[in-house]
Short mmCIF file of C-alpha atoms in Angstrom, two decimals:
data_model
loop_
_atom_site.label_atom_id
_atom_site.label_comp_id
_atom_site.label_asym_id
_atom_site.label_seq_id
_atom_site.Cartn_x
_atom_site.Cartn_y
_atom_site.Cartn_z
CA UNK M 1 7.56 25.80 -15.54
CA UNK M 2 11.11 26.73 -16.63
CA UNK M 3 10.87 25.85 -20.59
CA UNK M 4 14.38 24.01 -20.31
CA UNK M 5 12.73 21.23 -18.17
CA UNK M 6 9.94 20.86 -21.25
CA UNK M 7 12.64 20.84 -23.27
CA UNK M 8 14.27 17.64 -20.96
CA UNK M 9 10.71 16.30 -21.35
CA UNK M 10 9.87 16.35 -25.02
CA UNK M 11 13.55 15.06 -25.42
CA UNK M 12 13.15 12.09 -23.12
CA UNK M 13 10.08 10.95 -25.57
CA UNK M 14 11.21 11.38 -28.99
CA UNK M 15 10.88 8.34 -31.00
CA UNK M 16 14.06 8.23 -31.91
CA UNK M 17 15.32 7.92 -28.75
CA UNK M 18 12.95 6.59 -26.69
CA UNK M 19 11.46 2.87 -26.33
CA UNK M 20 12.89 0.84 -23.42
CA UNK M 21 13.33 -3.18 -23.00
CA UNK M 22 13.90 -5.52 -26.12
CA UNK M 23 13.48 -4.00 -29.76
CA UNK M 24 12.31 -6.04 -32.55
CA UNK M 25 14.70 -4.91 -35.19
CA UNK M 26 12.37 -5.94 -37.83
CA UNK M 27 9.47 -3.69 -36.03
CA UNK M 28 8.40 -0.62 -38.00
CA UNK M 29 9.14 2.67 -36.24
CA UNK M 30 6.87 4.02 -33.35
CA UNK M 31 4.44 6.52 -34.28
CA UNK M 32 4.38 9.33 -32.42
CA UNK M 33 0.99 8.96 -31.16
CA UNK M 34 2.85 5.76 -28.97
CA UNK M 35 4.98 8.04 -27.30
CA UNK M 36 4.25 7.44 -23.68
CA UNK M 37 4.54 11.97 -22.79
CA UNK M 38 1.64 12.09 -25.68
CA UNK M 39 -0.70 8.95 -24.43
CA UNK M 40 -0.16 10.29 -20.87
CA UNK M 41 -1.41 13.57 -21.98
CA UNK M 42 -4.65 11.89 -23.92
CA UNK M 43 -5.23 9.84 -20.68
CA UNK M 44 -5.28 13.31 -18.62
CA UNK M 45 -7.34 14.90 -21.36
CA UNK M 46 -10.05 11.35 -21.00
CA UNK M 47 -9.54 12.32 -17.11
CA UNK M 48 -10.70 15.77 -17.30
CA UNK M 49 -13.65 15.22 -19.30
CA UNK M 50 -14.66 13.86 -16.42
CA UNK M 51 -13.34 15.63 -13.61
CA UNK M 52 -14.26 18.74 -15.08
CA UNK M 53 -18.25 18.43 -15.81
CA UNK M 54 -18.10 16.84 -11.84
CA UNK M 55 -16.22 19.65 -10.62
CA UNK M 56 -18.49 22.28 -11.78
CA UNK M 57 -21.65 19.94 -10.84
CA UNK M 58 -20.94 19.71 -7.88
CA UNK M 59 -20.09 23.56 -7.42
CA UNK M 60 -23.59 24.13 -8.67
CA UNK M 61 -25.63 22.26 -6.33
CA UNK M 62 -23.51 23.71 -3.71
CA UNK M 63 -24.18 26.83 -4.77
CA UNK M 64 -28.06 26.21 -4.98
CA UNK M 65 -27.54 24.67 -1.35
CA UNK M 66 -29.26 21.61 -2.75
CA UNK M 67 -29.04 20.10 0.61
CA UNK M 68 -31.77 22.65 2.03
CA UNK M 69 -33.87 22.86 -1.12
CA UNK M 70 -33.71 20.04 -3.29
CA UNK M 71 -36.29 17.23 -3.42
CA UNK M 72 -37.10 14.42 -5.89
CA UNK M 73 -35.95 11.12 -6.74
CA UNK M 74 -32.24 12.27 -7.69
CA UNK M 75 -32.10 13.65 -3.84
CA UNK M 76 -30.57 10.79 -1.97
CA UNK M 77 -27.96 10.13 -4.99
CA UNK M 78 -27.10 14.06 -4.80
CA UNK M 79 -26.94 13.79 -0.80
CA UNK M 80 -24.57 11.02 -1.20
CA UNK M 81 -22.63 12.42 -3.73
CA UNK M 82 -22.03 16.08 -3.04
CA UNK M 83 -22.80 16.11 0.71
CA UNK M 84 -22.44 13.33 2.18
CA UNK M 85 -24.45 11.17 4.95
CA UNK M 86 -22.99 12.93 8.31
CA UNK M 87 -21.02 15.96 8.95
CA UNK M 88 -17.15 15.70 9.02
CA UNK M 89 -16.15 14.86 12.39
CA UNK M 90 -12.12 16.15 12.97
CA UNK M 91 -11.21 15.82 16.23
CA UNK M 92 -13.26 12.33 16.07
CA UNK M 93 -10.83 9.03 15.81
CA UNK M 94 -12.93 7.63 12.80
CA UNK M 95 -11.91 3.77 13.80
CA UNK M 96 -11.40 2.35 16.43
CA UNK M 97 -7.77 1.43 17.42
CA UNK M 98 -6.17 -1.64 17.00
CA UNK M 99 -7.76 -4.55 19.67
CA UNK M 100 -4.99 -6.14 21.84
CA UNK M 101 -5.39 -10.07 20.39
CA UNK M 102 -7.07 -12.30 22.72
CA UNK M 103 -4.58 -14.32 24.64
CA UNK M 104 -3.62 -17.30 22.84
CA UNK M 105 -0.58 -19.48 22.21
CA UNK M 106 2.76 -18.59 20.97
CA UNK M 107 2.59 -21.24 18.68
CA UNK M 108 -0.95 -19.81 17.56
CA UNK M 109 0.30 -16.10 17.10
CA UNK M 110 3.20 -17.53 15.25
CA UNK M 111 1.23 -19.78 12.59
CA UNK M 112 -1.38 -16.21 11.85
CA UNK M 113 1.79 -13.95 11.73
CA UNK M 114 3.27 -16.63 9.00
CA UNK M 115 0.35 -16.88 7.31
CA UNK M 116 0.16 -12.98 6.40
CA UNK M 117 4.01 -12.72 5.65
CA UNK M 118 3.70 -15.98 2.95
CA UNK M 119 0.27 -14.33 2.09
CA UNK M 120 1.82 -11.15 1.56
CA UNK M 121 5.04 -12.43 0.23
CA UNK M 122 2.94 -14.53 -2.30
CA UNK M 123 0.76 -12.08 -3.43
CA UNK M 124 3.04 -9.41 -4.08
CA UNK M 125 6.55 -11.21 -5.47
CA UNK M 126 4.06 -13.26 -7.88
CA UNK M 127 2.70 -9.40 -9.00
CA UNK M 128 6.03 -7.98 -9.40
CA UNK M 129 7.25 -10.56 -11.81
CA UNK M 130 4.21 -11.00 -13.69
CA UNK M 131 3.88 -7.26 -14.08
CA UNK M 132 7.46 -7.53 -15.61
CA UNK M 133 6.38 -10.36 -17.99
CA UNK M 134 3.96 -8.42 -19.11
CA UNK M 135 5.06 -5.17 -19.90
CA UNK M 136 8.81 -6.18 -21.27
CA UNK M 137 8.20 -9.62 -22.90
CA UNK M 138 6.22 -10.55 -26.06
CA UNK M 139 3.28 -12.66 -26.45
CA UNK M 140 2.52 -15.16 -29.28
CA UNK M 141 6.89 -15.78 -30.61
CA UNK M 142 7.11 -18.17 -32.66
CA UNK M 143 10.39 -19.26 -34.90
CA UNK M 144 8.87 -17.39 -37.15
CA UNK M 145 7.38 -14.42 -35.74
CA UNK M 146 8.70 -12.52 -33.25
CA UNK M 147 5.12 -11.81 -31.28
CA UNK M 148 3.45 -8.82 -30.59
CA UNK M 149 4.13 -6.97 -26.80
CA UNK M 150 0.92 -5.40 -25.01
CA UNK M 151 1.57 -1.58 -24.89
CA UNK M 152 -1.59 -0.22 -23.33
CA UNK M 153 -0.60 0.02 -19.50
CA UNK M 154 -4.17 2.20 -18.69
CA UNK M 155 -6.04 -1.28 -19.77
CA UNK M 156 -4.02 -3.26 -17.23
CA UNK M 157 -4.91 -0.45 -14.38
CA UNK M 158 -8.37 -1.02 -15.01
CA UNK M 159 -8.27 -5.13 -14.84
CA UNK M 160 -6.56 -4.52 -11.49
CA UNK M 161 -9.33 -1.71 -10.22
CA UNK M 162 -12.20 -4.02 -11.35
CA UNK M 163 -11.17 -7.13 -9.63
CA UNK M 164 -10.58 -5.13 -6.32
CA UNK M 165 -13.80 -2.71 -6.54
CA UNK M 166 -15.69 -6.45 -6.62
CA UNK M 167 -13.72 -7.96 -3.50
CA UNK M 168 -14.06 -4.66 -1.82
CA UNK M 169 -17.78 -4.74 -2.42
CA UNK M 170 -18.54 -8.26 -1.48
CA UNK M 171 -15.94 -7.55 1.58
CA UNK M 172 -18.38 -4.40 2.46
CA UNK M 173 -21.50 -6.33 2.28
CA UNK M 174 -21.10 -9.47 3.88
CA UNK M 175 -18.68 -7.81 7.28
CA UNK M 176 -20.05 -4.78 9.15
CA UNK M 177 -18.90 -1.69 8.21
CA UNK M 178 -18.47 1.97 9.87
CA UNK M 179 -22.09 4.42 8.54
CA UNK M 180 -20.29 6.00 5.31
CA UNK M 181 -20.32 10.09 5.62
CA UNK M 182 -17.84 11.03 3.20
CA UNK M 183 -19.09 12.62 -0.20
CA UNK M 184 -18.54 10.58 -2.51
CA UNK M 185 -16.78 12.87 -4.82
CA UNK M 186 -13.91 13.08 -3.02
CA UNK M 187 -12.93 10.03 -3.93
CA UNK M 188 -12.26 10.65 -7.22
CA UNK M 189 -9.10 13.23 -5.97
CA UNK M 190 -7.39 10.01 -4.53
CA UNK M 191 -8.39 8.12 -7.41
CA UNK M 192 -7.27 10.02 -10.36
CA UNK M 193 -3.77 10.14 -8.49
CA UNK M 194 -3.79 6.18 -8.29
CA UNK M 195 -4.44 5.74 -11.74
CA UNK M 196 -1.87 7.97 -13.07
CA UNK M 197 0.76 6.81 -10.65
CA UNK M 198 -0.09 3.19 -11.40
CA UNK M 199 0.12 4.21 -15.05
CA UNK M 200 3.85 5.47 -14.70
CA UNK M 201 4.43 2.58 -13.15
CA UNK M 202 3.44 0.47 -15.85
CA UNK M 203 4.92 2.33 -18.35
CA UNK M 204 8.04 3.12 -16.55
CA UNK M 205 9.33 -0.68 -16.91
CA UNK M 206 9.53 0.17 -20.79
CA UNK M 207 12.69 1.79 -19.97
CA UNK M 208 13.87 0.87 -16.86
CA UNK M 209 14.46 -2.54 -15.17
CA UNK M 210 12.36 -3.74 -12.45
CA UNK M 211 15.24 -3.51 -9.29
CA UNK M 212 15.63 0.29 -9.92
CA UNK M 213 11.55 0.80 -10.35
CA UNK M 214 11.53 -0.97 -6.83
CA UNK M 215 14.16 1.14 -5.49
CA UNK M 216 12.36 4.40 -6.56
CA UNK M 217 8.66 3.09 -5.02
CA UNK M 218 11.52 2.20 -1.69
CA UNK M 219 12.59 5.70 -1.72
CA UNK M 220 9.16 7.03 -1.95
CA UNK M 221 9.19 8.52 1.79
CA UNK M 222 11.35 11.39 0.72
CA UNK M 223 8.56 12.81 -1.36
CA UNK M 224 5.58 11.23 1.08
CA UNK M 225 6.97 14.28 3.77
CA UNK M 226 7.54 16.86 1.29
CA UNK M 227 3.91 16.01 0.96
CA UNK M 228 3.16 15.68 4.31
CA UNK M 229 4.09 19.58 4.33
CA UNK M 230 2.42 20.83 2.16
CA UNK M 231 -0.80 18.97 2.19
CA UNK M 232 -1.17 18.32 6.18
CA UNK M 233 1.26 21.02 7.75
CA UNK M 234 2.61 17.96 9.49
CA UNK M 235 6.37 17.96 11.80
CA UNK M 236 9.05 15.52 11.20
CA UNK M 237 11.52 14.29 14.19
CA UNK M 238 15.45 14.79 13.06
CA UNK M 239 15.39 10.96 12.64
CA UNK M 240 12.79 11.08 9.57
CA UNK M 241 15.28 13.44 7.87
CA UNK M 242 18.09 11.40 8.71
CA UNK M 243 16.30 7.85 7.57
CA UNK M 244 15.33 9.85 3.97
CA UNK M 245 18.87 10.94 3.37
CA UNK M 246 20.36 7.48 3.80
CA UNK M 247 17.21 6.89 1.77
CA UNK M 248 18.53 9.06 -1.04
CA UNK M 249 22.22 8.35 -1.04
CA UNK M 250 21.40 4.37 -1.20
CA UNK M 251 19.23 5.29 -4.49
CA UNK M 252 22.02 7.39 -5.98
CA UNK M 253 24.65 4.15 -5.03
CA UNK M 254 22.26 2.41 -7.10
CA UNK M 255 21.72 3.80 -9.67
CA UNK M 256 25.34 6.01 -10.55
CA UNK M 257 26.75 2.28 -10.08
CA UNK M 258 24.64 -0.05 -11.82
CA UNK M 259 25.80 -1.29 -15.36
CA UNK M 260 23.18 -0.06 -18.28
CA UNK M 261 20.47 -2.68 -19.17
CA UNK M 262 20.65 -4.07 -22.55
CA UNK M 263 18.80 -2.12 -25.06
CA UNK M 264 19.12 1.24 -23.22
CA UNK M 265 20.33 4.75 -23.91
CA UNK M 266 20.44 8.01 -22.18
CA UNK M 267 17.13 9.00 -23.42
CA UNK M 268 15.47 5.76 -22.08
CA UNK M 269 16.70 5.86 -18.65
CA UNK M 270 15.91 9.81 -18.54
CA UNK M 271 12.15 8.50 -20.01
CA UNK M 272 11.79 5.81 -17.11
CA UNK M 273 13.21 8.45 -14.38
CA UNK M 274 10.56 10.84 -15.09
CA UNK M 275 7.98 8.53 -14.77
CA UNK M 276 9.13 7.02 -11.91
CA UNK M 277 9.17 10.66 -10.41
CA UNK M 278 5.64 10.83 -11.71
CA UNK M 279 5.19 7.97 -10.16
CA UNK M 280 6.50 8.45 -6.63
CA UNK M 281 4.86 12.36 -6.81
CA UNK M 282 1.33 10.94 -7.52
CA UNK M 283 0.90 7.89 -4.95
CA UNK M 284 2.70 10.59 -2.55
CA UNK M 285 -0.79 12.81 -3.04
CA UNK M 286 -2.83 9.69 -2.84
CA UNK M 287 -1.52 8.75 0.34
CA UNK M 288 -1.96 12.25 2.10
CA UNK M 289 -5.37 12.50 0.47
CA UNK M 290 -6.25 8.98 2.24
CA UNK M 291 -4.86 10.19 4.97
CA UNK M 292 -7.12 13.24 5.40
CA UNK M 293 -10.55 11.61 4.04
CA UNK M 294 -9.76 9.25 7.06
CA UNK M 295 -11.05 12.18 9.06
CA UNK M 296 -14.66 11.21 7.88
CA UNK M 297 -15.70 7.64 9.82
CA UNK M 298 -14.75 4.79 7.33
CA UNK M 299 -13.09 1.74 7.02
CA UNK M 300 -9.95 0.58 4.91
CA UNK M 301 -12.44 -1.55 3.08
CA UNK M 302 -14.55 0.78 2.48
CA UNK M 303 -11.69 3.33 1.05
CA UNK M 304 -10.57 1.07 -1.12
CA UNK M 305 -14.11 0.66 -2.68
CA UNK M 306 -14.76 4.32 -2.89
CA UNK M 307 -11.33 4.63 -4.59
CA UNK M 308 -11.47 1.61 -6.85
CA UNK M 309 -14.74 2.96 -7.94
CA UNK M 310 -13.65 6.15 -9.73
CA UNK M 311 -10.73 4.60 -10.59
CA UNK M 312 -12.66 2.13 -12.91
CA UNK M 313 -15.14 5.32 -14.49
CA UNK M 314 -12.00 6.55 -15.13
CA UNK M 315 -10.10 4.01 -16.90
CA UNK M 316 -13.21 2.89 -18.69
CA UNK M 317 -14.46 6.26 -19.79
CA UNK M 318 -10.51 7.36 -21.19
CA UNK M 319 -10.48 4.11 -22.70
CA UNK M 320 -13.57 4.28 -24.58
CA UNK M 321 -13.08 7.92 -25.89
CA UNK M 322 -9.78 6.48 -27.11
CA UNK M 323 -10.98 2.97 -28.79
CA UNK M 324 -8.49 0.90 -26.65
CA UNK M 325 -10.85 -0.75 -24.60
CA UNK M 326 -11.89 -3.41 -27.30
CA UNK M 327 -8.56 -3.43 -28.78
CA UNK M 328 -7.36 -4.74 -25.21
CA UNK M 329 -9.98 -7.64 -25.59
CA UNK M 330 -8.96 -8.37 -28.75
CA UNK M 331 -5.03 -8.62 -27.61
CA UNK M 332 -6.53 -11.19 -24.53
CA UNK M 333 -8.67 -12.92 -27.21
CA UNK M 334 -5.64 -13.27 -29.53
CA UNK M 335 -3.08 -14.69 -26.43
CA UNK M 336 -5.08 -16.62 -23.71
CA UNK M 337 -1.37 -16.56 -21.50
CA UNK M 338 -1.80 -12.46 -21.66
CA UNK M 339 -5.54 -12.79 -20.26
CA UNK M 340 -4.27 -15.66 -17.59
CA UNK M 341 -0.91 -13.20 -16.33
CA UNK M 342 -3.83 -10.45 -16.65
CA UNK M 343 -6.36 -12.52 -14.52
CA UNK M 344 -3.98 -13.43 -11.48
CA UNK M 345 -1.87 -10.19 -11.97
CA UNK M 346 -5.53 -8.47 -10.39
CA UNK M 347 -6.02 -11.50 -8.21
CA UNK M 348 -2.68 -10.99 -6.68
CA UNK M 349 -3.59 -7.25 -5.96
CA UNK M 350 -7.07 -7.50 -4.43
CA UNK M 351 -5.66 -10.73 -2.47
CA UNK M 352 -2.99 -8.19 -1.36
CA UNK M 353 -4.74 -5.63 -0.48
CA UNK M 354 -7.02 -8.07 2.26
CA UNK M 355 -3.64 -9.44 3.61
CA UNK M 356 -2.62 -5.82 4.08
CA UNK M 357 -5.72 -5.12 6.23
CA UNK M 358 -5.95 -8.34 8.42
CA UNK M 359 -1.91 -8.27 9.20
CA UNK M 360 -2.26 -4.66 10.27
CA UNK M 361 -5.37 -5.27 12.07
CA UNK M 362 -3.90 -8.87 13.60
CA UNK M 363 -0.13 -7.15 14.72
CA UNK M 364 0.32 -3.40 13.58
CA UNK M 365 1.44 -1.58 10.96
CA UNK M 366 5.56 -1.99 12.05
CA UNK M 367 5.20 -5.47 11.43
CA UNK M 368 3.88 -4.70 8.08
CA UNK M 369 6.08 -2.23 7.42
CA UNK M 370 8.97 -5.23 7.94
CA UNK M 371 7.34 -7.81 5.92
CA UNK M 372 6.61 -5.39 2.94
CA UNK M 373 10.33 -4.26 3.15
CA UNK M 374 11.51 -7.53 3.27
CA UNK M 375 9.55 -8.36 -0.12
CA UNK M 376 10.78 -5.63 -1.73
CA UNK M 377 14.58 -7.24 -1.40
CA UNK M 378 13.00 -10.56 -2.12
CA UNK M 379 11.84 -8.33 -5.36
CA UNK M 380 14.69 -7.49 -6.73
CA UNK M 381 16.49 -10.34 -5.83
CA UNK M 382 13.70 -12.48 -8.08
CA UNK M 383 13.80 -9.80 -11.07
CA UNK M 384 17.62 -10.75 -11.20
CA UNK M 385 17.59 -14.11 -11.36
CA UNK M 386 14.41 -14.62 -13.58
CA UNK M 387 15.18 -11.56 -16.35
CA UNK M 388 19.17 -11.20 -15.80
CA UNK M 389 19.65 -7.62 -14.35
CA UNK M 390 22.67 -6.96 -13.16
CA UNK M 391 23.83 -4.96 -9.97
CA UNK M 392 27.18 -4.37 -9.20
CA UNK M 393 29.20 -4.30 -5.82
CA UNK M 394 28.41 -0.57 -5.06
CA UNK M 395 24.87 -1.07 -6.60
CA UNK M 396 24.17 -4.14 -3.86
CA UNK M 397 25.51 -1.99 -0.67
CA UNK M 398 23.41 1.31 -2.44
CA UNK M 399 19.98 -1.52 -1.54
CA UNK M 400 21.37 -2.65 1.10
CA UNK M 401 21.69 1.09 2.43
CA UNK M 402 17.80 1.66 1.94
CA UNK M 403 16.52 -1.12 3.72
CA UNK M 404 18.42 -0.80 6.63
CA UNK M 405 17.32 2.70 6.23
CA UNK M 406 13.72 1.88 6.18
CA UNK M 407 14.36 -0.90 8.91
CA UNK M 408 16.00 1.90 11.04
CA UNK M 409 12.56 3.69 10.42
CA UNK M 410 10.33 1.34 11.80
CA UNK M 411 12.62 0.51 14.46
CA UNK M 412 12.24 4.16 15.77
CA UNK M 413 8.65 4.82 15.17
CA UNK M 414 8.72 2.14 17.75
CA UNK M 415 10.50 3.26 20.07
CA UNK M 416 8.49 6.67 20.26
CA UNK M 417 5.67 4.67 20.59
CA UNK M 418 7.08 3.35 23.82
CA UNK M 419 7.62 6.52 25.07
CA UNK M 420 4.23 7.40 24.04
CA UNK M 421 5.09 10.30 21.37
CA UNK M 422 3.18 10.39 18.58
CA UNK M 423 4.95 9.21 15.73
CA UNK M 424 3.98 10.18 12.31
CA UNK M 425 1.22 8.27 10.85
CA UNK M 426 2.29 5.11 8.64
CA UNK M 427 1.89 6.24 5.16
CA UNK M 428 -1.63 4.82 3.56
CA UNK M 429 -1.87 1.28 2.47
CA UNK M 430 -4.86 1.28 1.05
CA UNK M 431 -3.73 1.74 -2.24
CA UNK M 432 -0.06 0.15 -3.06
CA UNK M 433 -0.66 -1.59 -6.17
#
């Protein structure tokens, strides 16, 4: 990498410049060891001290071809692990395509599609704002004290990973499921992408406001086909590149327009950009690598166990090595409203993630595709009113140029589908929170 763009890096997160949202003026200076460039590169470092000793591990037994010669009790763990259950089957449609809904009544079909847009509405505006609260308000201010604010954004990606990897896994044992043949271990590609992206995300509204953390996760198609290119050789139609310009030149309204939040400077909104890029770059891989371990036959449930799973060794192993596990007890000891906007925070996401999967399987992923659109307006339109941001004329038509943007998106993918082209696959849902 060109050292000027370290340079634009290591600027963004000197501690001079750089901590986002309110400032206690009476709060001693941040160490350097908070800055969010250094505790994202001791997360990666936790990461790879497990990735690493896997990654050669399971070279090894492939080498050995364990699956021909190896025997004992650690066999089955090792089949499932490195190997897998069944050979990869590409050309094979691993689930079966969406059932037509039995015929019932209009008034029927429109009570289940309201029930998943209020579930999904519910679940995911009540996430946004308490994953604001969180992360930009203090806990425990008093007249006297000004409270302490929770810091450690890895600790909240692991209450959210637990509470799911327990709903998928009670989900996966009381419905059918699909015979698993994926190895196991590649999982932990997809899952080690989720975590850091959900980790930029967290730490990302340190220095920039909610609305423009929604617009950049809004904008994320732009980078979801540069991916698409490079991971999956996959073709775009001229509308995709038409759909991420307006994309791109509603994000720039937004953001070249939009007054500074208070408490900002340069450095913090170049600190929140790059993590939003991080961000946006990171769930773009997870998505494509969904995409292609779909080739194996599996279930969305079933993903998102496999996923949550190495996403909590993960999180739990980097936070041990780093002694923030118990000190993230200790903060939920000390401030029982922290552990309840914890709690529901992770009940809203697993909740989400099932209303995802039964209003895709119930009416299609445009319909989705509406409904989670629509709640991303209904996002911003919440941050403003409950924490005060401000967007200005230009700002507003900047939004209101990505959504229709995104509207126009699922309106052709629908269209195609009536002429029976095959439209680019809807990017992965499995993992949005």
């Amino acid at each position: 990498m060109d050292p000027r763009w370290w340079a634009v890096v290591v600027l963004a997160a000197l501690p001079s410049l750089g901590a986002g949202g309110e400032k206690n003026p009476e709060a001693p200076p941040e160490s350097w060891t908070q800055l969010w460039f250094f505790r994202f590169l001791v997360n990666a470092a936790g990461y790879a001290s497990f990735m690493v000793p896997g990654y050669l591990l399971v070279q090894y037994f492939r080498r050995k071809n364990y699956l021909e010669t190896g025997r004992g009790l650690c066999f089955p763990l090792v089949k499932t692990c490195v190997f897998g259950n069944e050979p990869k089957a590409p050309d094979e449609v691993p689930l079966a395509a969406r059932a037509e809904p039995v015929e019932t009544s209009t008034t029927w079909q429109a009570l289940k599609l309201l029930f998943c847009a209020s579930g999904l509405q519910v679940s995911y505006l009540t996430w946004g704002v308490l994953q604001e609260r969180v992360m930009t308000r203090s806990y425990g201010a008093t007249a006297t004290s000004p409270g302490e604010r929770f810091s450690d954004s890895q600790f909240l990606v692991l209450m959210n990973r637990i509470l799911a990897l327990m709903v998928a896994g009670v989900y996966c044992i009381l419905c059918k499921q699909p015979r698993h043949g994926a190895p196991m271990y590649r999982y932990s590609f997809a899952s080690l992408s989720n975590v850091l992206s959900s980790w930029c995300q967290y730490e990302a509204l340190k220095f920039v406001s909610f609305p423009t953390q929604v617009l950049a996760k809004a904008s994320k198609v732009i980078p979801v086909m540069l991916m698409g290119k490079l991971v999956s050789r996959r073709s775009y139609e001229h509308w995709e590149y038409l759909t991420a310009g307006l994309i791109s030149i509603g994000v720039s309204m937004f953001l070249l327009s939009s007054g500074p939040e208070p408490h900002s400077s340069p450095a913090t909104t170049l600190s929140g950009l790059i993590l939003l890029a991080g961000y946006i770059a990171f769930d773009s891989f997870t998505s494509n690598w969904q995409d292609a371990l779909f080739a194996y036959k599996m279930s969305s449930v079933q993903m998102m166990f496999g996923v949550n799973l190495f996403s909590c060794l993960f999180t739990v192993g980097s936070l041990l090595e780093q002694g923030a596990l118990l000190e993230g007890i200790r903060f939920m000891g000390r401030h029982s409203q922290f552990a309840a906007h914890t709690l529901l925070l992770s009940i809203c996401s697993a909740c989400g993630q099932l209303f995802i999967f039964y209003t895709i399987g119930q009416f299609g992923a445009a319909v989705f595709t509406i409904i989670m659109t629509l709640r991303q307006a209904f996002a911003i339109l919440l941050s403003c009113l409950l924490y005060g941001h401000t967007v200005t004329v230009v700002g507003g038509l900047g939004v209101a140029v990505v959504f229709a943007a995104l509207l126009l998106r699922v309106y052709a993918r629908g269209r195609l589908k009536q002429r029976g082209k095959k439209a680019m696959p809807v990017e992965s849902s499995v993992q949005k929170v």
